[in-house]
Coordinates of C-alpha atoms in Angstrom, one line a residue:
Chain A
M1 CA -45.3 -31.0 -75.2
D2 CA -46.9 -27.7 -74.1
I3 CA -44.8 -25.2 -72.3
K4 CA -46.9 -23.2 -69.8
I5 CA -46.3 -20.0 -68.0
P6 CA -46.2 -20.2 -64.2
M7 CA -47.7 -16.8 -63.5
A8 CA -49.7 -14.1 -65.2
G9 CA -47.6 -11.2 -66.6
S10 CA -45.9 -9.8 -69.6
I11 CA -43.3 -11.5 -71.8
V12 CA -40.2 -9.4 -71.6
K13 CA -37.8 -11.6 -73.6
I14 CA -38.0 -14.6 -75.9
N15 CA -34.7 -16.5 -76.3
V16 CA -35.6 -19.1 -78.8
K17 CA -37.2 -19.3 -82.3
K18 CA -39.2 -22.0 -84.1
G19 CA -37.0 -24.9 -85.0
D20 CA -34.4 -24.3 -82.3
I21 CA -33.0 -27.4 -80.6
I22 CA -32.9 -26.8 -76.8
H23 CA -31.9 -28.6 -73.7
K24 CA -33.7 -29.2 -70.4
K25 CA -33.4 -26.1 -68.2
D26 CA -32.5 -23.7 -71.1
T27 CA -34.4 -20.5 -70.6
I28 CA -37.0 -20.2 -73.3
M29 CA -38.4 -16.8 -72.3
V30 CA -38.7 -14.4 -69.4
V31 CA -42.0 -13.3 -67.9
E32 CA -42.4 -10.3 -65.6
S33 CA -45.1 -9.7 -63.1
M34 CA -45.4 -7.3 -60.2
K35 CA -41.7 -6.3 -60.5
L36 CA -40.6 -9.9 -60.5
E37 CA -38.8 -11.4 -63.5
M38 CA -39.1 -15.1 -63.9
P39 CA -37.3 -17.3 -66.4
V40 CA -39.4 -19.9 -68.2
D41 CA -37.1 -23.0 -68.5
S42 CA -37.5 -25.9 -70.8
P43 CA -38.9 -29.0 -69.0
A44 CA -37.0 -31.3 -71.4
D45 CA -34.6 -31.6 -74.3
G46 CA -36.2 -31.1 -77.7
K47 CA -37.1 -28.9 -80.7
I48 CA -39.3 -25.8 -80.5
T49 CA -42.1 -26.4 -82.9
E50 CA -44.2 -23.3 -82.2
I51 CA -44.0 -20.1 -80.2
V52 CA -47.5 -18.7 -79.6
V53 CA -46.6 -15.4 -77.9
S54 CA -44.5 -12.3 -78.8
E55 CA -42.4 -10.0 -76.6
G56 CA -44.6 -7.5 -74.8
D57 CA -47.6 -9.9 -74.8
F58 CA -49.7 -10.3 -71.7
V59 CA -50.2 -13.9 -70.6
E60 CA -52.4 -15.6 -68.1
E61 CA -51.2 -18.2 -65.5
N62 CA -50.9 -21.7 -67.1
Q63 CA -51.3 -20.3 -70.6
V64 CA -49.4 -22.2 -73.3
V65 CA -46.6 -20.1 -74.7
A66 CA -44.6 -22.6 -76.8
K67 CA -44.6 -26.1 -78.0
L68 CA -41.8 -28.6 -77.7
E69 CA -41.3 -31.9 -79.5
Chain B
M1 CA -58.3 21.6 -36.6
E2 CA -54.9 21.3 -38.2
L3 CA -51.3 21.3 -37.0
S4 CA -49.8 24.1 -39.1
S5 CA -50.8 26.0 -42.2
D6 CA -49.9 29.6 -41.4
E7 CA -49.3 32.1 -44.2
T8 CA -45.5 31.6 -44.1
E9 CA -45.5 27.9 -45.0
M10 CA -43.1 27.2 -47.9
F11 CA -45.7 25.0 -49.6
K12 CA -49.4 24.4 -49.3
K13 CA -50.2 21.7 -51.8
V14 CA -48.4 18.4 -52.1
L15 CA -48.4 16.0 -55.1
I16 CA -47.8 12.4 -54.1
A17 CA -45.9 10.7 -56.9
N18 CA -46.9 7.2 -55.8
R19 CA -49.8 4.8 -55.3
G20 CA -51.1 2.2 -52.9
E21 CA -50.6 2.3 -49.1
I22 CA -47.7 4.7 -49.1
A23 CA -49.6 7.3 -51.1
I24 CA -52.4 7.1 -48.5
R25 CA -49.9 7.3 -45.7
V26 CA -48.5 10.5 -47.1
I27 CA -52.0 12.0 -47.8
R28 CA -52.8 11.4 -44.1
A29 CA -49.7 13.2 -42.9
C30 CA -50.5 16.1 -45.3
K31 CA -54.1 16.4 -44.1
E32 CA -53.0 16.6 -40.4
L33 CA -50.6 19.4 -41.4
G34 CA -53.4 21.3 -43.2
L35 CA -51.8 20.7 -46.6
N36 CA -53.8 20.1 -49.8
T37 CA -53.0 16.9 -51.6
V38 CA -52.8 15.8 -55.3
A39 CA -52.8 12.1 -56.1
I40 CA -51.7 10.7 -59.4
Y41 CA -53.0 7.5 -60.9
S42 CA -52.7 5.2 -63.9
E43 CA -55.5 3.8 -66.1
S44 CA -55.8 0.6 -64.0
D45 CA -55.7 2.6 -60.7
K46 CA -58.5 5.0 -61.6
N47 CA -60.8 3.6 -58.8
S48 CA -58.0 3.0 -56.4
P49 CA -58.4 4.2 -52.8
H50 CA -55.3 6.5 -53.0
A51 CA -56.8 8.4 -55.9
K52 CA -60.1 8.9 -54.1
M53 CA -58.6 10.1 -50.9
A54 CA -56.6 13.1 -52.2
D55 CA -58.2 16.6 -52.7
N56 CA -57.3 16.3 -56.4
A57 CA -56.4 13.3 -58.6
V58 CA -54.7 13.5 -62.0
K59 CA -54.4 10.6 -64.4
V60 CA -50.8 10.4 -65.6
G61 CA -51.0 7.6 -68.1
P62 CA -51.7 4.0 -69.0
S63 CA -51.0 1.2 -66.6
P64 CA -47.4 0.3 -67.3
V65 CA -45.2 2.1 -64.8
T66 CA -42.9 3.6 -67.5
L67 CA -45.9 5.4 -68.9
S68 CA -47.5 6.5 -65.6
Y69 CA -45.7 6.4 -62.2
L70 CA -42.3 6.7 -63.8
N71 CA -43.4 9.3 -66.4
I72 CA -41.6 12.4 -65.2
D73 CA -43.1 14.8 -67.8
A74 CA -46.7 13.7 -67.0
I75 CA -46.1 14.0 -63.2
I76 CA -44.6 17.5 -63.5
S77 CA -47.6 18.5 -65.7
A78 CA -49.9 17.1 -63.1
A79 CA -48.2 19.3 -60.5
R80 CA -48.4 22.4 -62.8
E81 CA -52.1 21.7 -63.6
T82 CA -53.1 21.5 -60.0
N83 CA -50.8 24.2 -58.7
A84 CA -49.0 21.8 -56.4
D85 CA -45.9 23.3 -55.0
A86 CA -44.2 20.3 -53.5
I87 CA -43.8 16.6 -54.4
H88 CA -43.5 13.6 -52.1
P89 CA -42.2 10.6 -53.9
G90 CA -43.0 7.8 -51.3
Y91 CA -40.8 4.8 -51.8
G92 CA -39.8 3.0 -55.0
F93 CA -40.7 4.5 -58.4
L94 CA -39.0 7.9 -58.6
A95 CA -38.0 8.3 -54.9
E96 CA -34.3 7.9 -55.5
N97 CA -34.2 9.0 -59.1
S98 CA -31.8 12.0 -59.4
T99 CA -33.1 13.0 -62.9
F100 CA -36.5 13.4 -61.4
I101 CA -35.3 15.3 -58.3
K102 CA -33.3 17.7 -60.6
R103 CA -36.4 18.2 -62.7
V104 CA -38.6 18.9 -59.7
E105 CA -36.1 21.6 -58.5
E106 CA -35.8 23.1 -62.0
E107 CA -39.5 23.5 -62.1
N108 CA -39.3 25.4 -58.7
L109 CA -41.1 22.7 -56.9
I110 CA -40.0 21.4 -53.6
F111 CA -38.9 17.8 -53.4
I112 CA -39.8 16.3 -50.0
G113 CA -36.6 14.3 -49.5
P114 CA -32.8 14.8 -49.4
P115 CA -31.0 17.2 -51.8
V116 CA -30.1 15.6 -55.2
D117 CA -26.4 15.4 -54.5
V118 CA -27.0 13.4 -51.4
V119 CA -29.3 11.0 -53.2
E120 CA -26.7 10.7 -56.0
K121 CA -23.8 9.8 -53.7
M122 CA -25.8 7.6 -51.2
G123 CA -27.9 5.9 -53.9
D124 CA -24.7 4.8 -55.7
K125 CA -23.8 1.6 -54.1
V126 CA -20.1 2.0 -54.7
L127 CA -19.9 5.7 -53.7
S128 CA -21.9 5.1 -50.5
R129 CA -19.5 2.4 -49.5
K130 CA -16.7 4.9 -49.8
I131 CA -18.5 7.3 -47.6
A132 CA -19.0 4.5 -45.0
V133 CA -15.3 3.8 -45.1
E134 CA -14.6 7.5 -44.7
A135 CA -16.9 7.5 -41.6
N136 CA -14.8 4.6 -40.2
V137 CA -17.7 2.1 -40.5
P138 CA -16.9 -1.4 -41.7
V139 CA -18.3 -2.4 -45.1
V140 CA -19.0 -5.9 -46.5
P141 CA -15.9 -6.7 -48.6
G142 CA -16.8 -5.8 -52.2
S143 CA -15.6 -5.0 -55.7
N144 CA -15.3 -2.0 -58.0
P145 CA -18.1 -1.7 -60.5
F146 CA -17.8 -3.6 -63.8
S147 CA -19.9 -4.6 -66.8
D148 CA -18.0 -7.6 -68.2
Y149 CA -17.3 -11.1 -67.2
K150 CA -13.5 -10.8 -67.1
N151 CA -13.5 -8.2 -64.4
A152 CA -16.3 -10.1 -62.6
E153 CA -14.1 -13.2 -62.5
K154 CA -11.1 -11.2 -61.2
E155 CA -13.1 -9.4 -58.5
A156 CA -14.9 -12.6 -57.4
E157 CA -11.5 -14.3 -56.9
K158 CA -10.3 -11.3 -54.8
V159 CA -13.4 -11.2 -52.6
G160 CA -13.8 -15.0 -52.3
Y161 CA -16.9 -17.1 -53.0
P162 CA -19.8 -17.1 -52.2
V163 CA -20.4 -13.6 -53.6
L164 CA -23.6 -11.6 -54.2
L165 CA -24.0 -9.8 -57.5
K166 CA -25.9 -6.5 -57.4
S167 CA -26.7 -3.6 -59.7
V168 CA -24.8 -0.4 -58.8
K169 CA -27.9 1.7 -59.3
G170 CA -30.3 -0.9 -58.0
G171 CA -32.4 -1.5 -55.0
G172 CA -35.1 -3.7 -53.6
G173 CA -33.0 -6.8 -54.3
I174 CA -33.9 -6.6 -57.9
G175 CA -31.4 -8.7 -59.9
A176 CA -29.4 -9.7 -56.9
Q177 CA -27.9 -13.2 -57.2
V178 CA -25.8 -15.4 -54.9
I179 CA -22.9 -17.2 -56.7
D180 CA -21.4 -20.1 -54.9
N181 CA -18.6 -20.8 -57.4
K182 CA -16.9 -19.8 -60.6
S183 CA -19.0 -22.1 -62.8
E184 CA -22.1 -20.1 -62.1
L185 CA -20.6 -16.7 -62.5
E186 CA -20.7 -16.0 -66.3
R187 CA -24.4 -16.7 -66.7
A188 CA -25.2 -14.7 -63.5
V189 CA -23.1 -11.7 -64.6
E190 CA -25.0 -11.6 -67.9
R191 CA -28.3 -11.8 -66.2
T192 CA -27.7 -9.2 -63.5
M193 CA -26.4 -6.8 -66.1
K194 CA -29.5 -7.2 -68.2
V195 CA -31.8 -6.8 -65.3
S196 CA -29.8 -3.8 -64.1
E197 CA -30.1 -2.2 -67.6
R198 CA -33.8 -2.8 -67.8
F199 CA -34.8 -1.7 -64.3
F200 CA -32.2 1.0 -63.5
G201 CA -30.9 2.1 -66.9
S202 CA -27.3 1.1 -66.3
N203 CA -25.5 -2.3 -66.8
L204 CA -22.9 -1.4 -64.2
I205 CA -22.9 -4.1 -61.5
Y206 CA -20.6 -5.1 -58.6
L207 CA -20.2 -7.9 -56.2
E208 CA -19.9 -8.3 -52.4
K209 CA -18.8 -11.1 -50.1
Y210 CA -22.0 -13.1 -49.2
I211 CA -22.3 -13.3 -45.4
K212 CA -24.1 -16.5 -44.4
K213 CA -26.8 -16.4 -41.7
A214 CA -26.5 -12.6 -41.3
H215 CA -29.2 -10.5 -39.7
H216 CA -30.5 -7.4 -41.3
V217 CA -30.5 -4.4 -38.9
E218 CA -31.1 -0.9 -40.0
V219 CA -31.0 2.5 -38.3
Q220 CA -33.5 5.3 -38.9
I221 CA -32.0 8.7 -39.4
A222 CA -33.7 12.1 -39.4
A223 CA -31.8 15.3 -40.3
D224 CA -33.0 18.8 -40.8
K225 CA -31.6 21.7 -42.9
M226 CA -29.9 23.3 -39.8
G227 CA -27.5 20.4 -39.6
N228 CA -29.2 18.5 -36.7
I229 CA -28.8 14.8 -37.3
A230 CA -30.7 12.4 -35.1
H231 CA -31.3 8.7 -35.0
L232 CA -34.6 6.9 -34.1
F233 CA -33.0 3.6 -33.1
E234 CA -33.0 0.4 -35.2
R235 CA -35.2 -2.1 -36.9
E236 CA -34.6 -5.7 -37.6
C237 CA -35.8 -7.0 -41.0
S238 CA -34.3 -10.5 -41.3
V239 CA -37.4 -12.2 -42.5
Q240 CA -37.0 -11.9 -46.3
R241 CA -37.7 -13.7 -49.5
R242 CA -35.9 -12.8 -52.8
Y243 CA -34.0 -10.1 -50.8
Q244 CA -37.2 -8.4 -50.0
K245 CA -38.5 -8.0 -46.5
I246 CA -41.7 -9.7 -45.1
I247 CA -41.6 -9.1 -41.4
E248 CA -39.9 -6.2 -39.6
E249 CA -39.6 -5.3 -36.0
A250 CA -38.3 -2.6 -33.6
P251 CA -36.2 -2.8 -31.6
S252 CA -34.0 -5.6 -33.0
P253 CA -34.3 -8.7 -30.7
Y254 CA -30.9 -10.0 -32.0
I255 CA -28.3 -7.4 -31.3
L256 CA -26.8 -6.9 -27.9
P257 CA -27.0 -3.5 -26.2
V258 CA -23.3 -2.9 -26.9
T259 CA -23.8 -3.7 -30.6
R260 CA -26.9 -1.4 -30.7
E261 CA -24.8 1.5 -29.4
K262 CA -22.0 0.9 -31.9
I263 CA -24.3 0.4 -34.9
I264 CA -26.3 3.6 -34.1
N265 CA -23.2 5.6 -33.7
A266 CA -21.9 4.2 -37.0
A267 CA -25.2 5.2 -38.8
V268 CA -25.1 8.7 -37.4
S269 CA -21.5 9.0 -38.4
I270 CA -22.3 8.0 -42.0
A271 CA -25.3 10.4 -42.1
K272 CA -23.0 13.2 -40.9
T273 CA -20.2 12.4 -43.4
A274 CA -22.9 12.4 -46.2
N275 CA -24.4 15.8 -45.0
Y276 CA -27.6 13.9 -44.9
E277 CA -31.0 15.7 -44.8
S278 CA -34.6 14.4 -44.4
A279 CA -35.5 10.9 -43.3
G280 CA -33.2 8.1 -44.3
T281 CA -32.2 4.6 -43.4
I282 CA -28.8 3.0 -43.1
E283 CA -28.7 -0.7 -43.5
F284 CA -26.3 -3.2 -42.0
L285 CA -25.7 -6.9 -41.9
V286 CA -24.8 -8.4 -38.5
D287 CA -23.0 -11.7 -38.4
K288 CA -23.0 -14.5 -35.8
E289 CA -20.3 -12.8 -33.8
Q290 CA -22.2 -9.5 -33.8
N291 CA -19.8 -7.9 -36.2
F292 CA -21.7 -5.4 -38.4
Y293 CA -21.1 -4.2 -41.9
F294 CA -22.6 -1.3 -43.8
L295 CA -24.8 -2.5 -46.6
E296 CA -26.5 0.5 -48.2
M297 CA -28.4 3.7 -47.5
N298 CA -32.0 4.3 -48.5
T299 CA -32.5 8.0 -49.1
R300 CA -36.3 7.9 -48.6
I301 CA -39.1 6.8 -46.3
Q302 CA -39.1 3.0 -46.0
V303 CA -41.9 0.5 -46.2
E304 CA -41.2 -0.5 -42.6
H305 CA -41.1 3.0 -41.1
P306 CA -44.3 2.3 -39.0
V307 CA -42.5 0.1 -36.5
T308 CA -40.1 3.0 -35.6
E309 CA -43.1 5.4 -35.4
M310 CA -44.9 3.0 -33.0
I311 CA -42.0 2.7 -30.5
C312 CA -40.7 6.2 -30.8
G313 CA -44.1 8.1 -31.0
I314 CA -42.8 10.1 -33.9
D315 CA -44.5 10.6 -37.3
L316 CA -41.7 10.2 -39.8
V317 CA -43.6 11.5 -42.8
R318 CA -44.6 14.6 -40.9
E319 CA -40.9 15.1 -40.0
Q320 CA -40.0 14.7 -43.7
I321 CA -42.5 17.4 -44.7
N322 CA -41.5 19.8 -41.9
I323 CA -37.8 19.3 -42.8
A324 CA -38.6 20.2 -46.4
M325 CA -40.3 23.3 -45.1
G326 CA -37.0 24.3 -43.4
K327 CA -38.2 23.6 -39.9
P328 CA -36.0 21.9 -37.3
L329 CA -36.6 18.3 -36.1
S330 CA -39.6 18.3 -33.9
F331 CA -38.0 16.2 -31.2
L332 CA -34.7 18.0 -30.8
N333 CA -35.2 19.0 -27.2
E334 CA -36.5 15.7 -26.0
S335 CA -34.6 12.5 -25.4
I336 CA -36.5 9.8 -27.2
K337 CA -36.8 6.6 -25.3
P338 CA -38.3 3.8 -27.3
L339 CA -41.3 2.2 -25.6
G340 CA -42.3 -1.4 -26.1
H341 CA -42.0 -3.5 -29.2
A342 CA -43.6 -3.2 -32.7
I343 CA -43.8 -5.7 -35.5
E344 CA -44.9 -5.2 -39.1
C345 CA -46.1 -7.9 -41.5
R346 CA -46.2 -7.0 -45.2
I347 CA -49.2 -8.7 -46.8
Y348 CA -48.4 -9.5 -50.4
A349 CA -50.5 -10.9 -53.2
E350 CA -48.4 -14.0 -53.6
D351 CA -48.4 -17.7 -53.2
P352 CA -45.8 -19.0 -50.7
K353 CA -46.5 -22.5 -51.8
K354 CA -45.4 -21.7 -55.3
G355 CA -42.1 -20.0 -54.5
F356 CA -43.9 -16.7 -53.5
L357 CA -45.0 -16.1 -57.1
P358 CA -47.1 -12.9 -57.3
N359 CA -50.8 -13.4 -57.8
K360 CA -53.2 -11.1 -59.5
G361 CA -56.9 -11.1 -59.1
K362 CA -60.0 -9.3 -57.7
I363 CA -60.4 -8.7 -54.0
N364 CA -63.8 -10.3 -53.3
R365 CA -63.7 -9.9 -49.6
Y366 CA -61.5 -7.7 -47.4
E367 CA -61.8 -7.4 -43.6
Y368 CA -58.9 -5.8 -41.8
P369 CA -57.9 -6.0 -38.2
S370 CA -58.2 -3.4 -35.5
G371 CA -58.3 -3.2 -31.7
P372 CA -55.7 -2.3 -29.2
G373 CA -52.1 -1.8 -30.4
V374 CA -53.0 -2.6 -34.1
R375 CA -52.3 -0.3 -37.0
V376 CA -53.2 -1.1 -40.6
D377 CA -51.6 0.8 -43.5
S378 CA -53.6 -0.4 -46.5
G379 CA -53.8 0.5 -50.2
I380 CA -56.7 -1.8 -51.1
E381 CA -60.5 -2.1 -50.8
E382 CA -63.1 -4.7 -51.5
G383 CA -63.9 -5.1 -55.2
M384 CA -60.5 -3.8 -56.3
D385 CA -58.5 -5.6 -59.1
I386 CA -54.9 -6.3 -58.3
S387 CA -53.1 -6.1 -61.6
V388 CA -49.8 -7.5 -62.8
Y389 CA -48.3 -4.0 -63.3
Y390 CA -47.3 -3.1 -59.8
D391 CA -45.6 -4.4 -56.6
P392 CA -47.7 -7.1 -54.9
L393 CA -47.7 -5.3 -51.5
L394 CA -51.4 -5.0 -50.5
L395 CA -51.2 -3.7 -47.0
K396 CA -49.1 -3.7 -43.8
V397 CA -50.3 -4.8 -40.4
I398 CA -48.4 -3.3 -37.5
A399 CA -48.8 -4.6 -33.9
W400 CA -47.4 -2.9 -30.8
D401 CA -47.2 -4.1 -27.3
R402 CA -45.1 -3.6 -24.1
D403 CA -42.8 -6.5 -24.9
R404 CA -41.9 -8.7 -27.9
T405 CA -43.8 -11.8 -27.0
S406 CA -47.0 -9.8 -26.4
A407 CA -46.5 -8.1 -29.7
I408 CA -46.1 -11.4 -31.5
V409 CA -49.3 -12.7 -29.9
R410 CA -51.1 -9.5 -30.8
M411 CA -49.9 -9.7 -34.4
I412 CA -51.1 -13.3 -34.7
R413 CA -54.5 -12.2 -33.3
A414 CA -54.6 -9.3 -35.9
L415 CA -53.7 -11.6 -38.8
D416 CA -56.5 -13.9 -37.6
E417 CA -58.9 -11.0 -38.1
L418 CA -57.5 -10.2 -41.6
K419 CA -59.6 -11.8 -44.3
I420 CA -58.7 -11.4 -48.0
E421 CA -60.5 -13.5 -50.6
G422 CA -60.2 -13.6 -54.4
L423 CA -56.4 -14.0 -54.6
K424 CA -53.6 -15.8 -52.8
T425 CA -51.8 -14.0 -50.0
N426 CA -49.0 -14.7 -47.5
I427 CA -51.2 -14.2 -44.5
T428 CA -51.1 -17.9 -43.4
F429 CA -47.4 -18.0 -44.1
A430 CA -46.7 -14.9 -41.9
K431 CA -48.7 -16.4 -39.1
A432 CA -46.9 -19.7 -39.4
L433 CA -43.5 -18.0 -39.3
L434 CA -44.4 -15.8 -36.3
G435 CA -45.3 -19.0 -34.5
T436 CA -42.0 -20.8 -35.0
E437 CA -39.5 -21.4 -32.2
D438 CA -36.9 -19.8 -34.3
F439 CA -38.8 -16.5 -34.7
L440 CA -39.5 -16.5 -30.9
N441 CA -35.8 -17.0 -30.2
S442 CA -34.6 -14.5 -32.9
N443 CA -32.8 -17.2 -34.8
V444 CA -34.3 -15.9 -38.1
H445 CA -31.5 -14.7 -40.4
V446 CA -31.8 -13.4 -44.0
Q447 CA -31.6 -16.8 -45.7
Y448 CA -33.9 -18.5 -43.1
V449 CA -37.1 -18.4 -45.1
E450 CA -35.5 -19.9 -48.2
E451 CA -33.8 -22.6 -46.1
N452 CA -36.8 -23.5 -44.0
L453 CA -39.7 -22.9 -46.4
Q454 CA -41.1 -26.4 -46.2
N455 CA -40.9 -26.6 -42.4
I456 CA -42.7 -23.3 -42.1
L457 CA -45.4 -24.3 -44.6
Q458 CA -46.0 -27.5 -42.7
G459 CA -46.3 -25.7 -39.4
D460 CA -49.3 -25.9 -37.1
F461 CA -51.0 -22.8 -38.5
I462 CA -51.4 -24.2 -42.0

């Protein structure tokens, strides 16, 4: 499952790493745009199989930032 | 022709340490006073209207705010380079940053705003509450500052849920969170501390009793160096999302005349106790029974200052500049009687249908309203890129008329004329909200937008 970012901005914090088991609604990372910080929460329970961004990266709306299995 | 500029003026060239609509607003006031202006800009703002409008413009750094609009060294160098002798901070960025104000003074530049000690005590949420208590003004029940969960738990029990967590050094609602019960507290404390640390450089937070269905009413203060302290009546700013204002008006349609008198006296009393100087705003919450509580003071010009200017006929930025020059308040010998009603709509680059998420993009089309009783304070132009780096405020539309209903009708007409294409904005949302029965009847409290979002979005205007 692809985890997408809801708005363009910069990644200020990543809370998980590859292989982590996470639960639905756990905050995976935090994106900041125009002074607004927004948590990116997991849509389901599962295991993080890939993280495709780093802290400080700029991301576009709907860009895939991590993969969940 | 200009309003002042004799040889004895304390300063002749003002650097505006800001961007967007407020930088332009300050440049306009300076021009009318015959003062030269210096704009600063970041990499992504190099073609911005504010940079083009000033007499000089200096690039202070790359796009991120910490490297540009918050870069104190670069801003001071820009002032030195251009021989500016005063700095106007606008709002946000460094406007209430005491390190910056001290530095400005050390460099023998004039800070157009209150003295640093006043900013320090009134900008500190806990100290300013003490001053309000000293001035015999009721405050929202609140806690001492803390930076750990144990104290948060104790304080929350004392104050009673629901509580609002806030940064001691913060502002603009950044990091503020409502907590309904103990189970939510630990995570919220951690988050508010982190946000506070990142945005304001301190993880000290505190909590307040959360007052349901309160109205936000604030009083405009102006005070000169001679000790004259005056008020310019109140504004109501209850239309908010994420603790940030969307629509403001003056006078408040909600408070009774007797409350107005009390709240204005309370504000003047706080300003006197704080030895206030320059323009400033004292914010209150007013509950269902018209009880009011001091919330905080903003020691700067506010986004919504135009509604006060429209009903009072006073230019607040010009007053700020004159006060900084050591002149008395310009309206000391007049009794100011507010005339009519003014409303301001903040137009943001955001998507109300997606929880007001900010929205970047290129402005492909921009047509702004005009005509009788309409003022537009804008920071944008056609072809401009709106980046992710800065606040999503694009422009403000202000409508004035003899009475509130006429002002609402005029505002809706103005918003009909406003066309922005290329990114999502809250224009339709603002129109829908202005057209609700609840807005007409002044039933809009500070949680109203969150509680009624779907109804507003489904209104006739959408």
